[in-house]
CSV table of C-alpha atoms in Angstrom, one decimal:
chain,number,residue,atom,x,y,z
A,930,MET,CA,18.4,29.8,-15.4
A,931,LYS,CA,21.9,31.3,-15.3
A,932,LEU,CA,23.6,28.0,-16.4
A,933,ALA,CA,21.1,27.8,-19.2
A,934,GLN,CA,22.0,31.2,-20.3
A,935,LYS,CA,25.6,30.6,-20.9
A,936,ARG,CA,25.0,27.1,-21.9
A,937,PRO,CA,22.0,26.7,-23.9
A,938,GLU,CA,22.7,23.0,-24.2
A,939,TYR,CA,22.5,22.2,-20.2
A,940,TYR,CA,18.8,23.2,-20.5
A,941,ASP,CA,16.0,23.7,-23.2
A,942,VAL,CA,14.1,26.3,-21.0
A,943,GLU,CA,11.6,26.6,-24.2
A,944,LYS,CA,11.3,23.0,-24.8
A,945,PHE,CA,11.1,21.9,-21.1
A,946,GLY,CA,9.7,25.2,-18.9
A,947,VAL,CA,10.9,27.1,-15.7
A,948,PRO,CA,12.9,24.3,-14.1
A,949,VAL,CA,11.0,24.7,-10.8
A,950,ASN,CA,7.1,25.2,-11.9
A,951,ASP,CA,3.8,25.1,-10.2
A,952,LEU,CA,3.2,22.1,-11.6
A,953,ASP,CA,5.9,20.1,-10.5
A,954,CYS,CA,5.2,21.0,-7.1
A,955,ILE,CA,1.4,20.3,-7.3
A,956,ALA,CA,2.4,17.1,-8.7
A,957,THR,CA,4.9,16.4,-5.8
A,958,ILE,CA,2.5,17.4,-3.0
A,959,ALA,CA,-0.3,15.2,-4.9
A,960,THR,CA,2.0,12.1,-5.1
A,961,PHE,CA,2.8,12.3,-1.3
A,962,SER,CA,-1.0,12.7,-0.6
A,963,ALA,CA,-3.7,11.8,-3.2
A,964,THR,CA,-1.4,9.0,-4.9
A,965,LEU,CA,-1.2,7.1,-1.5
A,966,ILE,CA,-4.8,7.9,-0.4
A,967,TRP,CA,-6.3,6.2,-3.7
A,968,LEU,CA,-3.6,4.4,-5.1
A,969,SER,CA,-0.9,2.8,-2.9
A,970,PHE,CA,-2.9,2.5,0.3
A,971,PRO,CA,-5.7,0.2,-1.5
A,972,ARG,CA,-3.0,-1.8,-3.2
A,973,GLN,CA,-2.1,-3.0,0.0
A,974,GLY,CA,-5.1,-4.0,1.3
A,975,ILE,CA,-5.7,-0.4,3.5
A,976,TRP,CA,-8.7,1.9,2.9
A,977,LEU,CA,-8.8,5.2,5.1
A,978,ARG,CA,-11.9,6.6,6.5
A,979,ASP,CA,-13.7,9.6,5.2
A,980,GLN,CA,-12.3,11.9,7.9
A,981,GLU,CA,-8.6,10.5,7.9
A,982,ILE,CA,-8.7,11.3,4.1
A,983,LYS,CA,-9.9,14.9,4.9
A,984,ASP,CA,-7.2,15.0,7.7
A,985,TYR,CA,-4.3,13.7,5.7
A,986,ILE,CA,-5.4,16.0,2.3
A,987,ALA,CA,-5.5,18.9,4.7
A,988,LEU,CA,-2.2,18.6,6.1
A,989,PHE,CA,-0.5,18.2,2.8
A,990,ARG,CA,-2.5,21.2,1.4
A,991,TYR,CA,-0.9,23.2,4.5
A,992,VAL,CA,2.6,21.7,3.6
A,993,ALA,CA,1.7,23.4,0.1
A,994,TYR,CA,1.1,26.3,1.4
A,995,LEU,CA,4.0,27.0,3.6
A,996,THR,CA,6.3,25.7,0.3
A,997,GLY,CA,4.8,28.1,-2.0
A,998,THR,CA,2.7,26.1,-4.0
A,999,PRO,CA,-0.8,26.2,-4.9
A,1000,ASP,CA,-2.9,24.9,-2.2
A,1001,GLU,CA,-6.1,25.4,-3.8
A,1002,TYR,CA,-6.0,21.9,-5.5
A,1003,PHE,CA,-6.0,20.2,-2.1
A,1004,GLU,CA,-9.4,22.1,-0.8
A,1005,THR,CA,-11.1,19.2,-1.1
A,1006,PRO,CA,-10.2,15.5,-1.3
A,1007,SER,CA,-12.6,15.3,-4.4
A,1008,ARG,CA,-10.2,18.3,-5.7
A,1009,ALA,CA,-6.7,16.4,-4.5
A,1010,LYS,CA,-8.5,13.2,-6.2
A,1011,ALA,CA,-9.0,14.9,-9.6
A,1012,ILE,CA,-5.7,16.9,-10.0
A,1013,MET,CA,-4.1,13.3,-8.9
A,1014,GLU,CA,-5.9,11.6,-12.0
A,1015,THR,CA,-5.3,14.4,-14.5
A,1016,LEU,CA,-1.2,14.4,-13.4
A,1017,LEU,CA,-1.7,10.6,-13.9
A,1018,ARG,CA,-3.2,10.6,-17.1
A,1019,ASP,CA,-1.4,13.7,-18.8
A,1020,GLU,CA,2.2,13.8,-17.2
A,1021,ILE,CA,3.1,10.2,-16.9
A,1022,ASP,CA,5.5,9.5,-19.6
A,1023,PRO,CA,9.0,7.6,-18.8
A,1024,SER,CA,12.1,8.9,-20.3
A,1025,PRO,CA,15.5,6.9,-20.5
A,1026,THR,CA,16.4,9.5,-17.7
A,1027,SER,CA,13.3,8.4,-15.8
A,1028,GLN,CA,15.0,4.6,-16.0
A,1029,ILE,CA,18.0,5.6,-14.9
A,1030,LEU,CA,16.9,7.5,-11.6
A,1031,ALA,CA,14.3,4.8,-10.9
A,1032,ASN,CA,17.0,1.8,-11.1
A,1033,ASN,CA,19.6,4.1,-9.6
A,1034,ILE,CA,17.1,4.2,-6.3
A,1035,LEU,CA,16.9,0.7,-6.3
A,1036,ASN,CA,20.6,0.2,-6.5
A,1037,CYS,CA,20.4,2.9,-3.3
A,1038,LEU,CA,18.0,0.9,-1.2
A,1039,GLU,CA,19.2,-2.8,-2.2
A,1040,GLY,CA,20.2,-4.4,1.2
A,1041,GLN,CA,20.1,-1.3,3.1
A,1042,PRO,CA,19.0,-1.5,7.0
A,1043,PRO,CA,16.5,-1.5,8.7
A,1044,THR,CA,14.9,-3.5,5.8
A,1045,PHE,CA,17.6,-5.3,4.4
A,1046,ALA,CA,15.5,-6.0,1.0
A,1047,SER,CA,16.8,-7.7,-2.1
A,1048,ARG,CA,16.7,-6.1,-5.3
A,1049,SER,CA,14.1,-8.7,-6.5
A,1050,PHE,CA,11.9,-7.7,-3.2
A,1051,LEU,CA,12.2,-4.0,-4.1
A,1052,GLU,CA,11.3,-4.8,-8.0
A,1053,ALA,CA,8.3,-6.8,-6.8
A,1054,ASN,CA,7.1,-3.5,-4.6
A,1055,CYS,CA,7.7,-1.4,-7.5
A,1056,ARG,CA,5.0,-4.0,-9.7
A,1057,TRP,CA,2.9,-4.5,-7.3
A,1058,LEU,CA,2.2,-0.6,-6.2
A,1059,ASN,CA,2.7,1.1,-10.0
A,1060,GLY,CA,1.8,-1.9,-12.4
A,1061,ASN,CA,3.5,-3.7,-14.8
A,1062,GLU,CA,2.7,-1.5,-17.7
A,1063,LEU,CA,4.7,1.6,-16.1
A,1064,CYS,CA,7.8,-0.9,-14.5
A,1065,ASP,CA,8.3,-2.2,-17.6
A,1066,ARG,CA,8.6,1.3,-19.3
A,1067,LEU,CA,11.1,1.9,-16.7
A,1068,GLY,CA,13.2,-0.6,-16.8
A,1069,ILE,CA,12.8,-2.9,-13.7
A,1070,GLY,CA,13.3,-6.4,-13.4
A,1071,LYS,CA,10.8,-9.0,-13.4
A,1072,PRO,CA,10.7,-11.0,-10.1
A,1073,SER,CA,9.9,-14.3,-9.7
A,1074,LEU,CA,6.7,-15.8,-7.9
A,1075,TYR,CA,8.5,-16.1,-4.9
A,1076,TYR,CA,9.1,-12.3,-4.3
A,1077,LEU,CA,5.1,-11.8,-5.0
A,1078,ILE,CA,4.4,-14.2,-2.6
A,1079,LEU,CA,6.5,-11.8,-0.2
A,1080,MET,CA,4.6,-8.8,-1.1
A,1081,ALA,CA,1.3,-10.5,-0.4
A,1082,GLY,CA,2.6,-11.4,2.8
A,1083,GLN,CA,3.9,-8.2,3.3
A,1084,VAL,CA,0.4,-7.2,2.5
A,1085,LEU,CA,-1.5,-9.4,4.7
A,1086,PHE,CA,1.1,-8.1,7.7
A,1087,PHE,CA,0.4,-4.3,6.8
A,1088,MET,CA,-3.4,-4.8,7.1
A,1089,ALA,CA,-3.3,-6.7,10.2
A,1090,VAL,CA,-1.1,-4.2,12.2
A,1091,CYS,CA,-3.1,-1.0,11.0
A,1092,TYR,CA,-6.7,-2.2,11.2
A,1093,THR,CA,-5.5,-3.3,14.6
A,1094,TYR,CA,-4.1,-0.3,15.9
A,1095,ARG,CA,-6.6,1.7,14.0
A,1096,SER,CA,-9.2,0.0,16.2
A,1097,ILE,CA,-7.7,0.0,19.6
A,1098,SER,CA,-7.0,3.8,20.5
A,1099,ILE,CA,-4.5,3.1,23.2
A,1100,LEU,CA,-2.3,1.0,21.3
A,1101,ASP,CA,-2.2,3.7,18.3
A,1102,GLN,CA,-1.1,6.1,20.1
A,1103,ARG,CA,1.7,4.4,21.8
A,1104,LYS,CA,2.9,2.7,18.4
A,1105,ILE,CA,2.7,6.6,17.1
A,1106,ARG,CA,5.1,7.6,19.8
A,1107,ALA,CA,7.3,5.0,19.2
A,1108,PHE,CA,7.4,5.2,15.5
A,1109,ARG,CA,8.9,8.6,15.9
A,1110,ARG,CA,11.3,7.7,18.3
A,1111,ILE,CA,12.7,4.9,15.8
A,1112,ILE,CA,12.0,7.0,12.7
A,1113,TRP,CA,14.4,9.5,14.5
A,1114,ALA,CA,17.2,7.0,16.1
A,1115,VAL,CA,17.5,5.4,12.5
A,1116,ILE,CA,17.8,8.3,10.1
A,1117,VAL,CA,19.6,10.5,12.4
A,1118,GLU,CA,21.5,9.1,15.4
A,1119,ASP,CA,22.4,5.7,14.2
A,1120,LYS,CA,25.7,5.0,12.3
A,1121,GLN,CA,24.4,3.8,9.6
A,1122,GLY,CA,22.1,6.9,8.9
A,1123,LEU,CA,23.4,10.3,8.8
A,1124,GLY,CA,24.8,9.8,12.6
A,1125,ALA,CA,24.3,13.7,13.8
A,1126,GLU,CA,21.5,16.2,12.8
A,1127,SER,CA,22.4,17.6,9.5
A,1128,VAL,CA,24.8,20.5,9.2
A,1129,PHE,CA,24.6,21.0,5.4
A,1130,GLU,CA,21.9,23.4,3.7
A,1131,PHE,CA,19.2,21.6,1.9
A,1132,LYS,CA,20.0,23.4,-1.4
A,1133,TYR,CA,20.9,21.8,-4.7
A,1134,VAL,CA,23.3,24.1,-6.8
A,1135,PRO,CA,23.9,22.7,-10.3
A,1136,ASP,CA,26.9,22.3,-12.4
A,1137,LEU,CA,27.6,22.0,-15.8
A,1138,SER,CA,29.9,18.8,-15.1
A,1139,LYS,CA,26.8,16.9,-13.3
A,1140,THR,CA,24.7,14.6,-15.3
A,1141,THR,CA,22.3,11.7,-14.3
A,1142,LYS,CA,24.1,8.5,-15.0
A,1143,ALA,CA,23.6,4.9,-14.2
A,1144,GLU,CA,25.1,4.4,-10.4
A,1145,ARG,CA,26.0,0.8,-9.2
A,1146,GLY,CA,24.5,-0.1,-5.8
A,1147,ARG,CA,26.8,0.4,-2.3
A,1148,GLY,CA,26.6,-3.3,-1.8
A,1149,ALA,CA,24.1,-5.2,-0.3
A,1150,LEU,CA,24.3,-5.7,3.7
A,1151,THR,CA,24.4,-9.5,4.7
A,1152,LYS,CA,21.9,-9.9,7.6
A,1153,ARG,CA,19.8,-12.7,8.6
A,1154,GLY,CA,15.9,-12.1,8.7
A,1155,GLY,CA,15.0,-8.7,8.0
A,1156,VAL,CA,11.6,-7.4,6.1
A,1157,GLU,CA,11.8,-10.7,3.1
A,1158,GLN,CA,11.9,-13.1,6.4
A,1159,ARG,CA,9.0,-11.1,8.3
A,1160,ASN,CA,6.7,-11.3,5.1
A,1161,LEU,CA,7.1,-15.1,4.4
A,1162,LEU,CA,6.1,-15.5,7.9
A,1163,ALA,CA,2.9,-12.8,7.5
A,1164,PHE,CA,2.1,-15.1,4.5
A,1165,LEU,CA,2.4,-18.4,5.9
A,1166,LEU,CA,0.6,-17.4,8.9
A,1167,GLY,CA,-2.2,-15.7,6.8
A,1168,CYS,CA,-2.3,-19.1,5.1
A,1169,VAL,CA,-2.9,-21.2,8.4
A,1170,PHE,CA,-5.6,-18.7,9.1
A,1171,ILE,CA,-7.5,-18.4,6.1
A,1172,CYS,CA,-7.4,-22.5,5.7
A,1173,GLY,CA,-8.5,-22.4,9.6
A,1174,MET,CA,-11.2,-20.3,8.8
A,1175,LEU,CA,-12.4,-22.2,5.7
A,1176,TRP,CA,-12.6,-25.2,7.8
A,1177,MET,CA,-14.5,-23.7,10.8
A,1178,THR,CA,-16.7,-22.2,7.9
A,1179,THR,CA,-17.3,-25.9,6.1
A,1180,ASN,CA,-17.9,-27.5,9.3
A,1181,LEU,CA,-20.3,-24.9,10.6
A,1182,PHE,CA,-21.8,-25.2,7.3
A,1183,LEU,CA,-22.1,-29.1,7.4
A,1184,GLY,CA,-23.3,-28.8,11.1
A,1185,ILE,CA,-25.8,-26.3,10.0
A,1186,TRP,CA,-27.1,-28.7,6.8
A,1187,SER,CA,-27.0,-31.8,8.9
A,1188,ALA,CA,-29.0,-30.4,11.7
A,1189,ALA,CA,-31.6,-28.9,9.0
A,1190,VAL,CA,-31.7,-32.6,7.2
A,1191,LEU,CA,-32.0,-34.2,10.4
A,1192,ARG,CA,-34.9,-31.5,11.0
A,1193,LEU,CA,-36.6,-32.3,8.0
A,1194,GLU,CA,-36.3,-35.9,8.4
A,1195,HIS,CA,-38.1,-35.7,11.9
A,1196,VAL,CA,-40.6,-33.3,10.5
A,1197,GLN,CA,-41.4,-35.7,7.6
A,1198,GLU,CA,-42.1,-38.9,10.1
A,1199,ARG,CA,-44.1,-36.6,12.0
A,1200,GLN,CA,-46.2,-36.0,9.2
A,1201,ASN,CA,-46.3,-39.5,8.3
A,1202,GLU,CA,-47.1,-40.8,11.5
A,1203,LEU,CA,-50.0,-38.4,11.6
A,1204,VAL,CA,-51.2,-39.5,8.0
A,1205,PHE,CA,-51.3,-42.8,8.9
A,1206,GLY,CA,-52.8,-42.3,12.1
A,1207,ALA,CA,-55.6,-40.7,10.4
A,1208,LEU,CA,-55.8,-43.3,7.6
A,1209,ARG,CA,-56.7,-45.7,10.6
A,1210,LEU,CA,-58.8,-43.6,12.5
A,1211,ASN,CA,-61.1,-43.3,9.3
A,1212,HIS,CA,-60.7,-47.1,8.1
A,1213,LYS,CA,-61.6,-48.1,12.2
A,1214,GLU,CA,-65.0,-46.1,11.6
A,1215,CYS,CA,-65.7,-46.9,8.4
A,1216,GLY,CA,-65.6,-50.7,9.8
A,1217,ASP,CA,-67.9,-49.2,12.4
A,1218,MET,CA,-70.5,-48.4,10.0
């Protein structure tokens, strides 16, 4: 605000409002809670249980409380969903700066550990989760069909892992402990991460010389395998599984159909025998008379 007073061209308070305001904070909390529950997770084949939804919203309501964000919008799942839908309807309007930021994020993530994802795969992720309309307005590239297939494989992988672990409590608890340990090691301890616990203050100090501009990626790290190979394998295994299920279902149906046809034929033959027997008996009785 002091910079805006000295250099009005730096930021237009009357036009854009206070740089950090309640609406921005509410939108951030909603993005990390409601948007995941009702948009991102379902688009990856994952639907939370009612209690899981209540717990997750309660967690981020507490985060809102700690950060000074109005938390009444997250009192219940229905209120959280309502504020999410309101923000999506009234606040999503990408600008040229939005395009720069979106592409800078992709450049930053391209080819980096631990996933080593390519630019095209990251673009496929964006379009799968956010839809083509928004991605077109953000200037995100259109990947080929191959990368959409990789995304389908990723969805199958996530579904298999999530539903399997959720169904087995022991495995679920073990995965949570392992995930905490791995994330800490990758982000904090690994030499390609921070390398150590952070020693700088998480405080942004604006500067008149700082502007948002398009950045080049840091350069993709080459590595065999990675998330794309895993997703391709998951897609192929999923196809094999689905084809196997279709084959078993078809054979089961044909077996039941054949058994039903044979049963009907047997019943028909039995009926014919009874009819012919009755006719012979009737003919014999008529002859005796």
